[in-house]
Amino acid sequence: DAGITQSPRHKVTETGTPVTLRCHQTENHRYMYWYRQDPGHGLRLIHYSYGVKDTDKGEVSDGYSVSRSKTEDFLLTLESATSSQTSVYFCAISENAPSGRAIGELFFGEGSRLTVL
Amino acid sequence: RKEVEQDPGPFNVPEGATVAFNCTYSNSASQSFFWYRQDCRKEPKLLMSVYSSGNEDGRFTAQLNRASQYISLLIRDSKLSDSATYLCVVSPQGGYIPTFGRGTSLIVHP
């Protein structure tokens, strides 16, 4: 299995509090992603990174920020959590495919289940 | 039109049945194609990459049809343990943002 860990795995917090989820990889992969998964919506991209300090927004980035100061760590921050951010959050990593023309497979962390009361 | 579309199912089949899923994609420049399996409350895991020539892994066969812009997954001799959600993933040429379908639910019953 790819070396990718998420922490915390479970968190319950109150509306308005800040929350940071951490994704740590030991694979030295270039690309890192944060997704959220909710019933009826599938996986939705929040933010992604294509290198250290290189990040960009995904389709559901409002209310979230990210940072990547080292290759191995990608942090997702909810500055002021809301109940709509209750979800399961998955981190994923990837690298260029052998062809070099696209990315290869994604490896996922086990997920972080966040409940905002 | 969504970039990647899948029939959500559920596909409810008996053990031993053959079942097939399709996934259509809208970006003709798509370059990488994958099928992932996701069990309830777990992370998605790679089932198969999909190659232009098609590929087979045991009971699973994946095919790509670039002309019609779809990929397929065929599962033969279904097992109870095949019950899961199957996600189609497509990545564009030169890009690094993969697009996921919403998944197809498979339920294999005795």
Tab-separated table of C-alpha atoms in Angstrom:
chain	number	residue	atom	x	y	z
A	1	ASP	CA	0.000	0.000	0.000
A	2	ALA	CA	1.118	3.551	-0.736
A	3	GLY	CA	2.438	5.463	2.249
A	4	ILE	CA	-0.265	8.015	2.787
A	5	THR	CA	-1.797	8.840	6.140
A	6	GLN	CA	-4.470	11.279	7.208
A	7	SER	CA	-4.983	12.789	10.617
A	8	PRO	CA	-7.163	13.038	12.496
A	9	ARG	CA	-9.257	10.129	11.284
A	10	HIS	CA	-12.304	11.333	13.183
A	11	LYS	CA	-13.160	14.745	14.540
A	12	VAL	CA	-16.223	16.336	16.047
A	13	THR	CA	-16.167	20.093	16.359
A	14	GLU	CA	-18.494	23.018	16.782
A	15	THR	CA	-19.599	25.567	14.248
A	16	GLY	CA	-17.186	28.469	13.989
A	17	THR	CA	-14.095	26.653	15.163
A	18	PRO	CA	-11.011	26.226	12.977
A	19	VAL	CA	-10.077	22.742	11.852
A	20	THR	CA	-6.941	21.466	10.144
A	21	LEU	CA	-6.667	18.090	8.479
A	22	ARG	CA	-3.272	16.723	7.644
A	23	CYS	CA	-2.209	14.487	4.790
A	24	HIS	CA	1.244	12.960	4.963
A	25	GLN	CA	2.905	10.889	2.236
A	26	THR	CA	6.147	8.979	2.101
A	27	GLU	CA	6.050	8.325	-1.664
A	28	ASN	CA	7.573	11.618	-2.810
A	29	HIS	CA	4.681	12.038	-5.250
A	30	ARG	CA	4.332	15.424	-6.876
A	31	TYR	CA	0.548	15.779	-6.894
A	32	MET	CA	-1.669	15.891	-3.860
A	33	TYR	CA	-5.414	16.376	-3.663
A	34	TRP	CA	-8.114	16.962	-1.102
A	35	TYR	CA	-11.588	15.621	-1.837
A	36	ARG	CA	-14.801	15.533	0.100
A	37	GLN	CA	-17.368	12.828	-0.342
A	38	ASP	CA	-21.025	13.240	0.470
A	39	PRO	CA	-24.036	11.055	-0.326
A	40	GLY	CA	-25.399	11.863	-3.768
A	41	HIS	CA	-22.358	13.872	-4.799
A	42	GLY	CA	-19.510	11.462	-5.177
A	43	LEU	CA	-15.962	12.717	-4.772
A	44	ARG	CA	-15.557	16.459	-5.187
A	45	LEU	CA	-12.211	18.187	-5.468
A	46	ILE	CA	-11.556	20.892	-2.885
A	47	HIS	CA	-7.966	21.894	-3.564
A	48	TYR	CA	-4.944	20.334	-5.141
A	49	SER	CA	-1.198	20.808	-5.257
A	50	TYR	CA	1.232	20.273	-8.098
A	51	GLY	CA	4.364	20.975	-6.082
A	52	VAL	CA	5.683	22.576	-2.935
A	53	LYS	CA	3.907	25.898	-2.434
A	54	ASP	CA	1.973	25.326	-5.682
A	55	THR	CA	-1.714	24.912	-4.996
A	56	ASP	CA	-4.950	25.706	-6.726
A	57	LYS	CA	-8.683	25.561	-6.153
A	58	GLY	CA	-10.981	22.729	-7.064
A	59	GLU	CA	-14.695	22.790	-7.645
A	60	VAL	CA	-15.758	23.211	-3.985
A	61	SER	CA	-13.020	25.378	-2.485
A	62	ASP	CA	-15.148	27.992	-0.690
A	63	GLY	CA	-14.498	27.906	3.053
A	64	TYR	CA	-11.287	25.907	2.679
A	65	SER	CA	-7.615	26.774	2.397
A	66	VAL	CA	-4.562	24.602	1.911
A	67	SER	CA	-0.843	24.734	2.363
A	68	ARG	CA	2.039	22.627	1.155
A	69	SER	CA	5.355	23.694	2.607
A	70	LYS	CA	6.981	20.284	2.140
A	71	THR	CA	6.571	17.594	-0.497
A	72	GLU	CA	5.222	15.151	2.045
A	73	ASP	CA	2.580	17.271	3.772
A	74	PHE	CA	-0.624	18.808	2.469
A	75	LEU	CA	-2.805	20.569	5.007
A	76	LEU	CA	-6.481	21.389	4.598
A	77	THR	CA	-7.852	24.131	6.848
A	78	LEU	CA	-11.419	25.088	7.565
A	79	GLU	CA	-11.022	28.587	8.977
A	80	SER	CA	-14.477	28.595	10.557
A	81	ALA	CA	-16.241	25.278	10.279
A	82	THR	CA	-19.900	25.142	9.274
A	83	SER	CA	-22.387	22.277	9.435
A	84	SER	CA	-22.300	22.042	5.617
A	85	GLN	CA	-18.673	20.969	5.923
A	86	THR	CA	-19.638	17.813	7.754
A	87	SER	CA	-18.258	15.196	5.414
A	88	VAL	CA	-15.662	12.551	4.801
A	89	TYR	CA	-12.436	14.047	3.527
A	90	PHE	CA	-10.007	12.054	1.422
A	91	CYS	CA	-6.470	12.961	0.539
A	92	ALA	CA	-4.943	11.458	-2.585
A	93	ILE	CA	-1.522	11.478	-4.188
A	94	SER	CA	-0.339	10.849	-7.709
A	95	GLU	CA	2.591	11.077	-10.031
A	96	ASN	CA	3.047	11.380	-13.758
A	97	ALA	CA	2.203	8.278	-15.747
A	98	PRO	CA	5.112	6.529	-17.527
A	99	SER	CA	3.991	8.127	-20.785
A	100	GLY	CA	4.492	11.529	-19.186
A	101	ARG	CA	1.334	12.744	-20.880
A	102	ALA	CA	-1.043	12.464	-17.942
A	103	ILE	CA	-1.095	11.519	-14.322
A	104	GLY	CA	-1.055	7.939	-13.186
A	105	GLU	CA	-3.187	6.249	-10.615
A	106	LEU	CA	-4.255	7.980	-7.439
A	107	PHE	CA	-3.566	6.550	-4.024
A	108	PHE	CA	-5.971	7.535	-1.298
A	109	GLY	CA	-5.656	7.972	2.410
A	110	GLU	CA	-8.148	6.231	4.660
A	111	GLY	CA	-10.242	9.356	5.058
A	112	SER	CA	-11.022	11.831	7.813
A	113	ARG	CA	-14.571	11.896	9.061
A	114	LEU	CA	-15.504	15.399	10.220
A	115	THR	CA	-18.678	16.293	12.035
A	116	VAL	CA	-19.506	19.946	12.627
A	117	LEU	CA	-22.233	20.462	15.217
B	1	ARG	CA	-23.347	17.458	-19.534
B	2	LYS	CA	-21.139	16.032	-16.821
B	3	GLU	CA	-17.544	15.301	-17.772
B	4	VAL	CA	-17.749	11.709	-16.610
B	5	GLU	CA	-21.066	9.915	-16.323
B	6	GLN	CA	-21.979	6.598	-14.807
B	7	ASP	CA	-25.249	4.835	-14.180
B	8	PRO	CA	-25.540	4.944	-10.365
B	9	GLY	CA	-27.436	1.638	-10.242
B	10	PRO	CA	-27.716	-0.254	-8.039
B	11	PHE	CA	-27.051	-3.293	-10.137
B	12	ASN	CA	-28.496	-6.180	-8.179
B	13	VAL	CA	-27.188	-9.516	-9.487
B	14	PRO	CA	-26.972	-13.113	-8.227
B	15	GLU	CA	-23.697	-14.824	-7.518
B	16	GLY	CA	-22.127	-16.179	-10.673
B	17	ALA	CA	-23.695	-13.595	-12.933
B	18	THR	CA	-21.846	-11.478	-15.450
B	19	VAL	CA	-22.350	-7.747	-15.114
B	20	ALA	CA	-21.071	-4.816	-17.138
B	21	PHE	CA	-20.759	-1.135	-16.382
B	22	ASN	CA	-20.147	1.701	-18.770
B	23	CYS	CA	-18.716	5.127	-18.175
B	24	THR	CA	-18.879	7.949	-20.719
B	25	TYR	CA	-16.543	10.920	-20.796
B	26	SER	CA	-16.852	14.226	-22.606
B	27	ASN	CA	-13.234	15.360	-22.993
B	28	SER	CA	-11.848	13.849	-26.176
B	29	ALA	CA	-8.320	14.750	-25.009
B	30	SER	CA	-8.579	12.366	-22.082
B	31	GLN	CA	-5.482	10.248	-21.747
B	32	SER	CA	-5.617	8.065	-18.634
B	33	PHE	CA	-8.517	5.891	-17.589
B	34	PHE	CA	-9.071	3.892	-14.445
B	35	TRP	CA	-11.632	1.867	-12.587
B	36	TYR	CA	-11.621	2.174	-8.813
B	37	ARG	CA	-13.514	0.162	-6.270
B	38	GLN	CA	-14.879	1.727	-3.119
B	39	ASP	CA	-16.323	-0.235	-0.241
B	40	CYS	CA	-18.751	1.414	2.126
B	41	ARG	CA	-17.054	4.063	4.275
B	42	LYS	CA	-13.637	3.188	2.902
B	43	GLU	CA	-11.208	4.899	0.568
B	44	PRO	CA	-11.305	4.192	-3.187
B	45	LYS	CA	-8.743	1.685	-4.375
B	46	LEU	CA	-7.483	1.054	-7.870
B	47	LEU	CA	-9.146	-1.900	-9.518
B	48	MET	CA	-7.720	-1.577	-13.007
B	49	SER	CA	-6.096	0.854	-15.366
B	50	VAL	CA	-7.753	0.857	-18.777
B	51	TYR	CA	-5.529	0.599	-21.814
B	52	SER	CA	-6.342	1.296	-25.435
B	53	SER	CA	-5.984	-2.369	-26.295
B	54	GLY	CA	-8.201	-3.456	-23.424
B	55	ASN	CA	-6.989	-5.449	-20.469
B	56	GLU	CA	-8.051	-8.339	-18.332
B	57	ASP	CA	-7.298	-9.279	-14.751
B	58	GLY	CA	-8.879	-12.526	-13.710
B	59	ARG	CA	-12.649	-12.085	-13.744
B	60	PHE	CA	-12.392	-8.400	-14.640
B	61	THR	CA	-12.083	-6.985	-18.139
B	62	ALA	CA	-11.779	-3.305	-18.965
B	63	GLN	CA	-12.113	-1.767	-22.398
B	64	LEU	CA	-11.733	1.676	-23.900
B	65	ASN	CA	-13.668	2.974	-26.877
B	66	ARG	CA	-12.142	6.291	-27.875
B	67	ALA	CA	-14.427	6.815	-30.859
B	68	SER	CA	-17.542	6.686	-28.687
B	69	GLN	CA	-15.762	8.057	-25.625
B	70	TYR	CA	-16.571	5.426	-23.090
B	71	ILE	CA	-14.868	2.830	-20.972
B	72	SER	CA	-16.399	-0.375	-19.724
B	73	LEU	CA	-15.873	-2.843	-16.925
B	74	LEU	CA	-17.027	-6.442	-17.201
B	75	ILE	CA	-17.167	-8.678	-14.144
B	76	ARG	CA	-17.625	-12.378	-14.757
B	77	ASP	CA	-18.698	-14.984	-12.220
B	78	SER	CA	-19.693	-12.352	-9.657
B	79	LYS	CA	-18.843	-13.001	-6.024
B	80	LEU	CA	-20.530	-11.667	-2.916
B	81	SER	CA	-17.287	-9.836	-2.209
B	82	ASP	CA	-17.641	-7.883	-5.450
B	83	SER	CA	-20.413	-5.844	-3.837
B	84	ALA	CA	-19.095	-2.280	-3.821
B	85	THR	CA	-19.254	0.998	-5.679
B	86	TYR	CA	-17.209	1.184	-8.874
B	87	LEU	CA	-15.801	4.563	-9.803
B	88	CYS	CA	-14.691	5.582	-13.250
B	89	VAL	CA	-11.765	8.032	-13.370
B	90	VAL	CA	-10.558	9.972	-16.388
B	91	SER	CA	-7.509	12.218	-16.673
B	92	PRO	CA	-6.786	14.674	-19.464
B	93	GLN	CA	-3.676	14.747	-21.577
B	94	GLY	CA	-1.210	17.198	-20.123
B	95	GLY	CA	-3.361	17.760	-17.068
B	96	TYR	CA	-3.218	16.580	-13.507
B	97	ILE	CA	-6.775	16.895	-12.333
B	98	PRO	CA	-8.578	13.592	-12.654
B	99	THR	CA	-12.339	13.580	-12.987
B	100	PHE	CA	-14.400	11.037	-11.122
B	101	GLY	CA	-17.733	9.625	-12.037
B	102	ARG	CA	-20.234	9.374	-9.201
B	103	GLY	CA	-19.914	5.627	-9.163
B	104	THR	CA	-22.022	2.576	-9.917
B	105	SER	CA	-23.295	0.505	-7.045
B	106	LEU	CA	-23.111	-3.275	-7.392
B	107	ILE	CA	-24.896	-5.642	-5.050
B	108	VAL	CA	-24.228	-9.341	-5.478
B	109	HIS	CA	-26.691	-11.563	-3.624
B	110	PRO	CA	-26.657	-15.287	-2.863
